[in-house]
Short mmCIF file of C-alpha atoms in Angstrom, two decimals:
data_model
loop_
_atom_site.label_atom_id
_atom_site.label_comp_id
_atom_site.label_asym_id
_atom_site.label_seq_id
_atom_site.Cartn_x
_atom_site.Cartn_y
_atom_site.Cartn_z
CA MET A 3 -71.49 -96.05 -2.77
CA LYS A 4 -73.31 -93.40 -1.52
CA THR A 5 -72.44 -95.05 2.35
CA ASN A 6 -68.83 -94.86 1.67
CA LYS A 7 -68.81 -91.83 -0.01
CA LYS A 8 -69.75 -90.33 3.09
CA VAL A 9 -67.14 -91.79 5.25
CA VAL A 10 -64.33 -90.46 2.55
CA LYS A 11 -66.04 -87.01 2.69
CA ALA A 12 -66.08 -86.82 6.14
CA GLY A 13 -62.30 -88.31 7.03
CA ILE A 14 -60.80 -85.60 4.70
CA GLY A 15 -63.30 -83.15 6.94
CA TYR A 16 -62.01 -84.22 10.18
CA THR A 17 -58.04 -84.29 8.97
CA ILE A 18 -58.19 -81.39 7.72
CA SER A 19 -59.86 -79.48 10.27
CA ASN A 20 -57.87 -80.85 12.61
CA TYR A 21 -54.98 -79.34 10.38
CA LEU A 22 -56.38 -76.32 10.67
CA ILE A 23 -57.75 -76.20 14.96
CA ASN A 24 -53.93 -77.01 15.45
CA GLY A 25 -52.98 -75.35 13.15
CA LEU A 26 -54.04 -72.28 14.21
CA ASN A 27 -52.62 -72.63 17.68
CA PHE A 28 -48.99 -73.37 16.28
CA LEU A 29 -49.78 -70.04 14.36
CA THR A 30 -50.31 -68.34 18.14
CA ILE A 31 -47.28 -69.69 20.01
CA PRO A 32 -45.46 -67.20 18.93
CA ILE A 33 -47.43 -64.62 20.54
CA PHE A 34 -48.15 -65.94 23.52
CA ALA A 35 -44.46 -67.42 24.55
CA ARG A 36 -43.42 -63.36 23.78
CA MET A 37 -46.21 -61.98 25.50
CA LEU A 38 -45.99 -64.99 29.03
CA SER A 39 -42.20 -64.86 30.86
CA THR A 40 -40.18 -67.83 30.39
CA SER A 41 -42.40 -68.43 34.64
CA ASP A 42 -45.77 -67.99 33.05
CA TYR A 43 -45.96 -70.06 30.16
CA GLY A 44 -44.53 -72.83 33.27
CA ILE A 45 -46.80 -72.41 35.09
CA TYR A 46 -50.02 -72.50 31.91
CA ASN A 47 -48.28 -75.36 30.51
CA THR A 48 -47.99 -77.39 34.12
CA PHE A 49 -51.94 -76.80 34.58
CA VAL A 50 -52.77 -78.13 31.18
CA ALA A 51 -50.49 -80.64 31.98
CA TYR A 52 -53.12 -81.33 34.91
CA GLN A 53 -56.15 -80.87 32.93
CA SER A 54 -54.95 -84.01 30.36
CA VAL A 55 -55.09 -86.42 33.63
CA LEU A 56 -58.60 -84.62 35.43
CA PHE A 57 -60.46 -84.83 32.27
CA ILE A 58 -59.61 -88.45 31.92
CA LEU A 59 -60.71 -88.95 35.57
CA ILE A 60 -63.51 -86.15 35.33
CA GLY A 61 -65.34 -87.75 31.69
CA LEU A 62 -64.02 -91.38 33.60
CA ALA A 63 -63.38 -92.52 29.57
CA ILE A 64 -66.79 -93.03 28.81
CA HIS A 65 -67.45 -91.92 25.19
CA SER A 66 -65.07 -95.03 24.27
CA SER A 67 -69.14 -96.38 24.83
CA TYR A 68 -70.14 -94.64 22.60
CA ARG A 69 -70.23 -96.71 19.48
CA ASN A 70 -71.45 -99.92 21.19
CA ALA A 71 -74.13 -97.92 22.67
CA ARG A 72 -75.37 -96.60 19.51
CA PHE A 73 -75.67 -100.68 18.83
CA LYS A 74 -77.16 -102.17 21.99
CA TYR A 75 -79.57 -99.22 22.69
CA LYS A 76 -80.27 -98.10 19.65
CA TYR A 77 -81.33 -94.62 17.53
CA LYS A 78 -84.66 -92.89 18.70
CA SER A 79 -86.01 -93.32 14.69
CA GLU A 80 -84.56 -97.32 15.12
CA SER A 81 -86.51 -98.04 17.95
CA LYS A 82 -89.97 -97.63 20.30
CA ASN A 83 -87.57 -98.73 23.00
CA LYS A 84 -88.06 -95.73 25.95
CA TYR A 85 -84.26 -96.68 26.37
CA ASN A 86 -82.40 -95.62 23.27
CA TYR A 87 -79.25 -94.16 22.05
CA GLU A 88 -79.57 -90.22 23.03
CA THR A 89 -80.32 -90.96 26.40
CA TYR A 90 -78.12 -93.00 26.60
CA VAL A 91 -75.50 -90.30 26.41
CA SER A 92 -77.84 -87.33 28.09
CA SER A 93 -77.71 -89.68 30.86
CA SER A 94 -73.94 -89.64 30.90
CA MET A 95 -73.89 -86.10 31.01
CA VAL A 96 -75.74 -86.41 34.69
CA MET A 97 -72.85 -88.82 35.26
CA ILE A 98 -69.71 -86.16 34.33
CA LEU A 99 -71.40 -82.97 35.81
CA LEU A 100 -72.10 -85.40 40.03
CA ILE A 101 -68.08 -86.38 40.00
CA THR A 102 -67.21 -82.64 39.11
CA LEU A 103 -69.86 -81.18 41.53
CA PHE A 104 -68.15 -83.03 44.86
CA LEU A 105 -64.26 -82.53 43.07
CA PHE A 106 -65.74 -78.99 43.15
CA VAL A 107 -66.40 -79.08 47.03
CA PHE A 108 -64.15 -81.80 47.70
CA ILE A 109 -60.97 -79.74 46.17
CA ASN A 110 -62.29 -76.06 47.95
CA ILE A 111 -63.01 -78.01 51.54
CA PHE A 112 -59.20 -79.52 51.13
CA SER A 113 -58.22 -76.39 49.56
CA SER A 114 -54.73 -76.78 51.73
CA LEU A 115 -54.24 -79.83 50.55
CA ALA A 116 -55.42 -80.11 46.97
CA GLN A 117 -52.70 -76.60 46.83
CA SER A 118 -49.92 -78.84 47.96
CA LEU A 119 -50.65 -81.17 45.36
CA LEU A 120 -51.16 -78.90 42.27
CA GLY A 121 -48.75 -76.52 43.37
CA LEU A 122 -51.08 -73.97 41.89
CA ASP A 123 -53.16 -71.61 43.74
CA ILE A 124 -56.96 -72.33 44.70
CA LEU A 125 -58.54 -70.44 41.67
CA SER A 126 -56.44 -71.92 39.29
CA ILE A 127 -57.58 -74.95 40.32
CA ASN A 128 -60.94 -73.80 40.25
CA LEU A 129 -60.57 -73.20 36.18
CA LEU A 130 -58.76 -76.56 36.17
CA LEU A 131 -62.22 -78.03 37.11
CA VAL A 132 -63.85 -75.72 34.59
CA TYR A 133 -61.69 -76.99 32.15
CA SER A 134 -61.54 -80.40 32.37
CA LEU A 135 -64.97 -80.71 32.70
CA GLY A 136 -65.35 -78.67 28.80
CA SER A 137 -63.38 -80.77 27.93
CA ALA A 138 -65.02 -84.41 28.95
CA VAL A 139 -68.07 -83.04 27.75
CA ILE A 140 -66.60 -81.63 24.20
CA CYS A 141 -64.82 -85.49 23.62
CA CYS A 142 -68.07 -86.99 24.16
CA PHE A 143 -70.18 -84.57 21.85
CA ASN A 144 -67.49 -84.92 19.26
CA THR A 145 -67.24 -88.99 18.95
CA ASN A 146 -72.06 -88.57 19.04
CA ALA A 147 -71.32 -86.84 16.35
CA SER A 148 -68.80 -88.66 14.53
CA LEU A 149 -71.02 -92.11 14.66
CA ASN A 150 -72.75 -90.71 11.72
CA TYR A 151 -69.61 -88.26 10.03
CA GLN A 152 -71.00 -85.41 11.02
CA TYR A 153 -67.91 -83.69 10.25
CA GLN A 154 -69.60 -80.26 10.31
CA SER A 155 -70.32 -80.22 13.65
CA PHE A 156 -66.83 -80.99 14.99
CA VAL A 157 -65.83 -78.32 12.61
CA LYS A 158 -68.10 -75.16 14.40
CA VAL A 159 -67.77 -76.75 18.20
CA SER A 160 -63.75 -77.28 17.60
CA LEU A 161 -63.93 -73.46 15.65
CA PHE A 162 -65.19 -72.06 17.95
CA ASN A 163 -63.59 -72.79 20.82
CA ALA A 164 -60.64 -72.51 18.89
CA VAL A 165 -61.17 -68.63 18.22
CA SER A 166 -62.92 -67.84 21.52
CA ASN A 167 -59.79 -69.07 23.53
CA ILE A 168 -57.02 -67.71 21.22
CA LEU A 169 -59.04 -64.16 21.73
CA MET A 170 -59.83 -63.85 25.16
CA SER A 171 -57.06 -64.88 26.68
CA LEU A 172 -54.97 -62.54 24.48
CA LEU A 173 -57.65 -59.41 25.15
CA LEU A 174 -56.59 -60.75 28.90
CA ILE A 175 -53.25 -60.82 29.20
CA LYS A 176 -52.91 -57.38 27.49
CA PHE A 177 -55.88 -55.54 29.10
CA VAL A 178 -55.98 -56.88 32.63
CA PHE A 179 -54.00 -59.48 33.36
CA ILE A 180 -50.45 -58.01 33.16
CA THR A 181 -48.36 -58.84 35.25
CA ARG A 182 -50.42 -62.28 35.61
CA GLY A 183 -49.69 -63.47 31.96
CA TYR A 184 -50.88 -67.50 32.95
CA PHE A 185 -53.37 -66.85 34.80
CA GLY A 186 -56.04 -64.77 32.06
CA ARG A 187 -54.21 -66.85 29.46
CA MET A 188 -56.28 -70.13 32.03
CA ILE A 189 -58.99 -67.89 32.70
CA GLY A 190 -59.17 -67.72 28.54
CA THR A 191 -59.37 -71.09 28.29
CA SER A 192 -61.30 -72.00 30.92
CA LEU A 193 -64.26 -70.22 29.94
CA SER A 194 -64.12 -70.61 26.13
CA ILE A 195 -64.54 -74.34 26.31
CA PHE A 196 -67.17 -74.06 29.67
CA ILE A 197 -69.54 -71.26 26.85
CA VAL A 198 -69.15 -74.75 24.96
CA SER A 199 -69.89 -77.16 26.99
CA VAL A 200 -72.96 -75.82 28.97
CA TYR A 201 -74.34 -75.16 24.77
CA ILE A 202 -73.27 -79.22 23.88
CA ILE A 203 -75.19 -80.78 27.68
CA VAL A 204 -78.37 -78.71 27.00
CA TYR A 205 -78.49 -79.60 22.88
CA PHE A 206 -78.02 -83.68 24.79
CA PHE A 207 -80.85 -82.42 27.43
CA ARG A 208 -83.17 -81.57 24.81
CA ARG A 209 -82.63 -84.27 22.86
CA ALA A 210 -82.92 -86.54 25.42
CA LYS A 211 -84.02 -86.33 29.26
CA PRO A 212 -81.67 -88.95 31.38
CA ALA A 213 -83.65 -91.25 32.37
CA ASN A 214 -82.36 -94.56 33.72
CA ILE A 215 -79.37 -94.17 34.65
CA LYS A 216 -78.54 -96.19 36.62
CA GLU A 217 -78.88 -99.08 35.19
CA TYR A 218 -77.22 -97.29 31.77
CA LEU A 219 -74.13 -96.44 34.09
CA SER A 220 -73.68 -99.73 34.76
CA TRP A 221 -72.81 -101.49 31.40
CA GLY A 222 -71.24 -97.98 30.21
CA LEU A 223 -68.09 -98.17 33.37
CA LYS A 224 -67.86 -101.62 32.69
CA TYR A 225 -67.10 -100.63 29.30
CA SER A 226 -64.94 -97.73 29.32
CA LEU A 227 -63.30 -97.75 33.32
CA PRO A 228 -60.34 -100.73 32.13
CA ILE A 229 -60.01 -97.83 29.35
CA VAL A 230 -58.94 -94.75 32.44
CA PRO A 231 -55.98 -96.24 32.97
CA HIS A 232 -54.38 -96.85 29.32
CA GLY A 233 -55.37 -92.42 29.64
CA ILE A 234 -53.31 -91.41 31.77
CA SER A 235 -50.52 -93.34 30.87
CA GLN A 236 -50.73 -91.19 27.74
CA VAL A 237 -50.94 -89.04 29.56
CA ILE A 238 -47.77 -89.23 31.64
CA LEU A 239 -46.40 -90.09 28.93
CA SER A 240 -46.95 -86.50 26.83
CA GLN A 241 -46.82 -84.43 29.87
CA PHE A 242 -45.74 -85.93 33.52
CA ASP A 243 -42.26 -84.63 32.89
CA ARG A 244 -43.52 -81.37 32.67
CA ILE A 245 -44.65 -81.61 36.21
CA MET A 246 -42.01 -83.37 37.75
CA ILE A 247 -39.54 -80.77 36.06
CA HIS A 248 -42.07 -77.83 37.44
CA ARG A 249 -42.25 -79.28 41.21
CA MET A 250 -38.44 -80.57 41.61
CA ILE A 251 -36.72 -77.57 39.46
CA SER A 252 -38.63 -73.92 38.95
CA SER A 253 -41.42 -72.39 36.45
CA MET A 254 -39.27 -71.76 34.69
CA THR A 255 -37.27 -74.23 33.34
CA ALA A 256 -41.03 -76.15 33.20
CA GLY A 257 -41.13 -73.08 30.88
CA ILE A 258 -38.25 -74.12 28.01
CA TYR A 259 -39.04 -77.61 28.82
CA SER A 260 -42.57 -77.50 27.30
CA PHE A 261 -41.64 -75.16 24.21
CA ALA A 262 -40.17 -77.86 23.03
CA TYR A 263 -43.25 -80.04 22.29
CA ASN A 264 -44.10 -77.43 19.85
CA ILE A 265 -42.42 -79.12 17.46
CA PHE A 266 -43.04 -82.38 18.40
CA THR A 267 -46.70 -81.30 18.28
CA ILE A 268 -45.73 -80.86 14.84
CA ILE A 269 -45.22 -83.97 14.21
CA GLN A 270 -48.39 -85.87 17.05
CA VAL A 271 -50.99 -83.66 14.45
CA THR A 272 -49.50 -85.76 11.89
CA TYR A 273 -49.55 -88.48 12.43
CA SER A 274 -52.31 -88.61 14.37
CA SER A 275 -54.17 -87.45 11.25
CA LEU A 276 -52.33 -89.80 9.10
CA ASP A 277 -53.35 -92.83 11.95
CA THR A 278 -57.50 -92.46 11.15
CA VAL A 279 -56.49 -93.86 7.06
CA TRP A 280 -53.96 -96.19 8.17
CA SER A 281 -56.19 -98.22 11.11
CA GLN A 282 -59.07 -97.68 8.33
CA TRP A 283 -57.06 -99.02 5.51
CA PHE A 284 -55.31 -101.45 8.16
CA TYR A 285 -58.88 -103.67 9.56
CA GLU A 286 -59.31 -103.33 5.39
CA GLN A 287 -56.92 -105.65 4.92
CA MET A 288 -56.94 -107.71 6.88
CA HIS A 289 -60.20 -108.90 6.19
CA LYS A 290 -58.92 -109.40 3.07
CA LYS A 291 -55.74 -111.14 5.31
CA ASN A 292 -53.51 -108.90 2.51
CA TYR A 293 -50.43 -109.16 4.26
CA GLY A 294 -48.54 -108.08 1.38
CA GLY A 295 -49.30 -105.02 0.74
CA ILE A 296 -49.79 -104.11 4.64
CA LYS A 297 -45.96 -105.02 4.94
CA SER A 298 -45.61 -102.88 1.71
CA ILE A 299 -47.50 -100.03 3.05
CA SER A 300 -46.91 -99.81 6.04
CA SER A 301 -42.90 -99.46 5.03
CA ILE A 302 -43.45 -96.21 3.03
CA TYR A 303 -45.37 -95.32 5.89
CA ILE A 304 -42.89 -96.01 8.79
CA THR A 305 -39.98 -94.30 5.97
CA ALA A 306 -41.75 -91.32 5.08
CA MET A 307 -42.53 -90.43 8.89
CA PHE A 308 -38.48 -91.71 9.98
CA VAL A 309 -37.92 -88.99 7.27
CA PHE A 310 -39.59 -86.19 8.58
CA SER A 311 -38.64 -86.69 11.99
CA CYS A 312 -35.25 -86.55 10.85
CA ILE A 313 -35.61 -83.18 9.58
CA MET A 314 -37.45 -81.80 12.12
CA MET A 315 -34.44 -82.18 14.04
CA LEU A 316 -31.98 -80.87 11.07
CA VAL A 317 -34.02 -77.20 11.19
CA CYS A 318 -35.45 -77.09 14.69
CA PRO A 319 -33.23 -74.59 16.04
CA GLU A 320 -34.44 -72.31 13.60
CA VAL A 321 -38.27 -73.35 14.37
CA ILE A 322 -37.50 -72.61 17.65
CA LEU A 323 -36.31 -69.12 16.98
CA ILE A 324 -39.19 -68.21 14.73
CA LEU A 325 -41.42 -69.41 17.10
CA GLY A 326 -40.38 -67.95 20.46
CA SER A 327 -37.09 -65.88 19.95
CA ALA A 328 -33.59 -66.61 22.51
CA LYS A 329 -35.16 -66.65 25.57
CA TYR A 330 -36.11 -69.94 24.79
CA TYR A 331 -33.33 -71.20 22.46
CA ASP A 332 -32.27 -73.21 25.47
CA SER A 333 -35.24 -75.57 25.05
CA ILE A 334 -33.26 -76.51 21.43
CA TYR A 335 -31.49 -79.62 23.58
CA CYS A 336 -34.20 -80.64 24.81
CA ALA A 337 -36.39 -80.62 21.20
CA ILE A 338 -34.32 -82.69 19.65
CA PRO A 339 -34.87 -86.04 21.72
CA ILE A 340 -38.23 -85.36 22.29
CA ILE A 341 -38.96 -85.59 18.40
CA ALA A 342 -37.35 -88.28 18.62
CA GLY A 343 -39.30 -89.62 21.17
CA GLY A 344 -42.17 -88.80 18.81
CA TYR A 345 -41.26 -90.44 15.82
CA PHE A 346 -41.42 -93.86 18.84
CA SER A 347 -44.33 -92.37 19.45
CA PHE A 348 -45.59 -92.45 16.03
CA LEU A 349 -44.51 -96.21 15.42
CA TYR A 350 -46.62 -97.23 18.31
CA LEU A 351 -49.35 -96.99 16.59
CA ILE A 352 -48.19 -98.77 13.95
CA PRO A 353 -49.23 -102.69 15.81
CA SER A 354 -51.98 -101.31 17.37
CA VAL A 355 -53.86 -101.40 15.41
CA VAL A 356 -53.29 -105.39 15.49
CA GLU A 357 -54.22 -105.49 19.19
CA TYR A 358 -57.64 -102.84 18.32
CA TYR A 359 -58.33 -105.24 15.75
CA TYR A 360 -58.42 -108.36 17.49
CA GLU A 361 -60.04 -106.57 20.98
CA LYS A 362 -56.80 -106.91 22.95
CA THR A 363 -57.68 -103.55 24.78
CA LYS A 364 -55.93 -105.18 27.86
CA TYR A 365 -52.80 -105.85 26.44
CA ILE A 366 -52.84 -101.83 25.20
CA ALA A 367 -53.86 -100.93 29.46
CA ILE A 368 -51.02 -102.91 29.97
CA GLY A 369 -48.13 -101.95 27.89
CA THR A 370 -49.32 -98.36 28.28
CA CYS A 371 -48.69 -98.22 32.22
CA SER A 372 -45.92 -100.16 32.25
CA ALA A 373 -43.48 -97.54 30.26
CA ALA A 374 -45.85 -94.92 32.11
CA ILE A 375 -43.84 -96.15 35.36
CA ILE A 376 -41.08 -96.25 33.72
CA ASN A 377 -41.07 -92.67 32.82
CA ILE A 378 -41.48 -91.34 36.43
CA LEU A 379 -38.70 -93.47 37.75
CA LEU A 380 -36.26 -92.33 35.28
CA ASN A 381 -37.77 -88.36 35.47
CA TYR A 382 -37.48 -88.89 39.71
CA ILE A 383 -33.88 -90.12 39.36
CA PHE A 384 -32.53 -88.31 36.83
CA ILE A 385 -33.99 -84.48 36.52
CA SER A 386 -32.58 -84.47 40.48
CA ILE A 387 -29.31 -85.73 38.55
CA TYR A 388 -29.48 -83.46 35.34
CA GLY A 389 -31.34 -81.28 35.21
CA TYR A 390 -34.77 -80.24 33.43
CA VAL A 391 -32.99 -81.72 30.03
CA ALA A 392 -32.84 -85.01 31.93
CA ALA A 393 -36.57 -85.38 30.96
CA ALA A 394 -36.01 -84.90 27.55
CA TYR A 395 -34.08 -88.09 27.11
CA THR A 396 -36.11 -90.54 29.12
CA THR A 397 -38.84 -89.18 27.49
CA MET A 398 -37.59 -90.61 23.77
CA PHE A 399 -36.27 -93.80 25.58
CA THR A 400 -40.15 -95.01 27.96
CA TYR A 401 -41.22 -93.84 23.81
CA PHE A 402 -39.10 -96.43 22.92
CA LEU A 403 -40.29 -99.31 25.79
CA TYR A 404 -43.72 -97.89 24.84
CA PHE A 405 -43.42 -98.77 21.28
CA SER A 406 -41.59 -102.35 22.00
CA PHE A 407 -44.07 -103.57 24.88
CA HIS A 408 -47.24 -102.95 22.07
CA TYR A 409 -45.04 -105.07 19.09
CA THR A 410 -44.43 -107.39 21.18
CA PHE A 411 -47.94 -108.04 21.38
CA ALA A 412 -48.14 -107.29 18.35
CA TRP A 413 -46.17 -110.00 17.17
CA ARG A 414 -47.53 -112.89 19.58
CA ILE A 415 -51.13 -111.57 19.13
CA GLN A 416 -51.25 -112.58 15.27
CA GLY A 417 -48.19 -115.41 15.92
CA ARG A 418 -46.15 -113.32 12.72
CA CYS A 419 -44.82 -110.05 12.58
CA LEU A 420 -46.65 -108.16 8.99
CA PHE A 421 -44.61 -105.67 9.02
CA SER A 422 -40.69 -105.74 8.84
CA THR A 423 -38.21 -105.45 11.73
CA LYS A 424 -35.91 -105.29 10.01
CA LEU A 425 -36.68 -101.65 8.44
CA ILE A 426 -38.33 -100.45 11.92
CA LEU A 427 -35.07 -101.61 13.29
CA LEU A 428 -32.61 -99.46 11.63
CA THR A 429 -34.88 -96.71 11.78
CA ILE A 430 -34.80 -96.35 15.32
CA VAL A 431 -31.54 -96.67 15.27
CA ALA A 432 -31.06 -93.75 12.53
CA ILE A 433 -33.21 -91.85 14.69
CA VAL A 434 -30.42 -92.24 17.30
CA PHE A 435 -27.59 -90.97 15.19
CA MET A 436 -29.51 -88.22 13.79
CA VAL A 437 -30.43 -87.40 17.62
CA GLY A 438 -26.43 -87.29 17.48
CA VAL A 439 -25.69 -85.71 14.16
CA SER A 440 -28.58 -82.98 14.99
CA LEU A 441 -27.05 -81.97 18.41
CA TYR A 442 -23.17 -81.94 16.77
CA PHE A 443 -23.61 -79.43 13.88
CA VAL A 444 -26.39 -77.10 16.57
CA LYS A 445 -23.87 -74.42 16.15
CA TYR A 446 -23.43 -75.31 12.30
CA ILE A 447 -26.52 -73.83 10.01
CA MET A 448 -25.83 -74.51 6.15
CA VAL A 449 -24.76 -78.50 7.74
CA ARG A 450 -27.94 -79.57 9.32
CA TRP A 451 -29.78 -77.52 6.49
CA GLY A 452 -27.96 -79.89 3.38
CA ILE A 453 -28.37 -82.75 5.00
CA ALA A 454 -32.00 -81.85 5.29
CA ILE A 455 -32.84 -81.25 1.48
CA LEU A 456 -29.69 -84.25 0.97
CA LEU A 457 -32.54 -86.67 3.31
CA SER A 458 -35.33 -85.20 1.56
CA LEU A 459 -34.00 -85.73 -1.86
CA LEU A 460 -33.34 -89.80 -1.58
CA PHE A 461 -36.45 -89.99 -0.39
CA ILE A 462 -38.02 -89.01 -3.36
CA VAL A 463 -35.70 -90.73 -5.30
CA PHE A 464 -37.03 -93.87 -2.78
CA GLU A 465 -40.00 -94.06 -2.73
CA GLU A 466 -40.34 -93.03 -6.68
CA LYS A 467 -38.53 -96.31 -7.43
CA LYS A 468 -39.54 -97.86 -5.28
CA TYR A 469 -43.90 -97.06 -5.11
CA GLY A 470 -43.43 -94.23 -7.54
CA PHE A 471 -47.12 -92.99 -5.77
CA GLY A 472 -45.89 -89.34 -5.76
CA LEU A 473 -45.36 -89.57 -9.72
CA ALA A 474 -48.97 -91.17 -9.98
CA PHE A 475 -51.40 -88.53 -7.39
CA LEU A 476 -49.59 -86.00 -10.03
CA LYS A 477 -50.53 -87.21 -12.63
CA ARG A 478 -54.23 -87.76 -11.61
CA LYS A 479 -54.15 -84.41 -11.00
#
C-alpha cells in the first residue's frame, strides 16, 4: 500500500514538474522571439536541433540500461559485492566524458570540416559539445532518480537548469551580445547546463568511484546501443527539417518554421505527460487480460487528443500572434499541418506500448528509422521545389507513416487489435480535413473559434453520455 502511494505521488510530482518546467520555457517564447531577429532565432533553433542528435551520440543511450543494471548489480545496501549499481553509474560517466573529450579534440583539429558540415562557427560548435554533454549527464541523473521515485531531485535539477538558462540568456542578449543575440542564447543555455552536469558528475563520483569499467560498459553498451538508432530517428523526425531549411534556404526561414513548432510543443508536453499514466495503466490491464477495458479507455483517450489537436489548429493564428509578433505570422501555414503531425505522433504511443510490453524493441527501431529516412528524402525533394512550408506537410505525412508502421507491428505481435481501428481511421481522416478547414478560414477568427467551441461542447456531451468521467471527477471533488 505504501509503495502504491509512493508511485502515485511520484507520478503526480513528475507530471506537475514537467508542466512547470516546460511552462517556464514556453512563457519565455514571446520574450526571446521579440529580442532575437528571425535569423538569430533560426540559428539558435538549428543549434538545438544538432544538440538533440549529438547528446544521443555522446551518451550512447546508456541511461536506458540503468533500470536493468539496478537489478543486475544491485545497490550497495543490498549486496556485499564490490561491483554494484552505484559503481556502474559512475563508470558510465567516465564513458560520457571520454567520448566528449574525443569529439572536442577531433572537432578542433578538423575545425574547417566541422564548420562546413554543421554550418556553425567553431565557438558555437564547442558550445554545442558542452550543451550535449550536459544533456546526456542530466538524462542519466533523471533516470537514476526515477528508480527510487525521487521526483524531488528531478524537480530541483530541472528547475535550476531552466531558470538559470533563461536568466543567463536574457542578460547576455540584452547587455553583451546585442548584435549577435543567438550567441548569447547559446552561451546561456550551455553554461547553465554545464554547471548542473558538473554537480551531477561530482555527486556520482562521491557516491561510488568508477571501477570495473570494461565489464560494465561491455554489458551496458550491448543493451543500449540498439536504442541509439531509434533515438536519432526520433530526433530526425522532429528536428531535421529545421536543419535542412537552414542549410537549403536561410536561417530566417528556419526561424519562422521553428516558431511554428512552439505550438506543437503544447501538444507534445500534454501527451508525453499523459503517456506516463497511460503506459503504466496499460501494463496493469495487459497483466489482467482486460482487453475490453483497454479498447474502451484508449478510445476516449484518442478522442480527447483528437479534439484537443483540432482546437489547437483552429486557434493557433491567435496563439502565434500572442507568443511572437507579426514577423512570425507566416508560421501559421506551417503550424497547422505540424499540429496534425503532432496528433499522429501521439497516436504512435498507443500501439508502441504493446511493443515495449513484449520487449520487441527491434520493431520500434525498424519503424522509427524507416519513417526518418522517408522524412529526409521527402524534405530534400519538396523543400527545394515548394520552399520551407513543404517541410510541414512532409512532417505530417511521415508521422502518419510512423504511427502506421508501429500499429502494424503491434497488431502482429499481439495477434489481434487491442484498439478501435474504426475510430482511429475516422480521426485520421477528420484531422486531415480539419487542416483544410483551419487553413481555409485562417482569416475568419469568428468562424474558427466558433468551430473550436462547438467541438469542445460536442466532446463534453459525448464523454458524459458514454463515460461520465468528468461529472464523476467533479462529484469526488
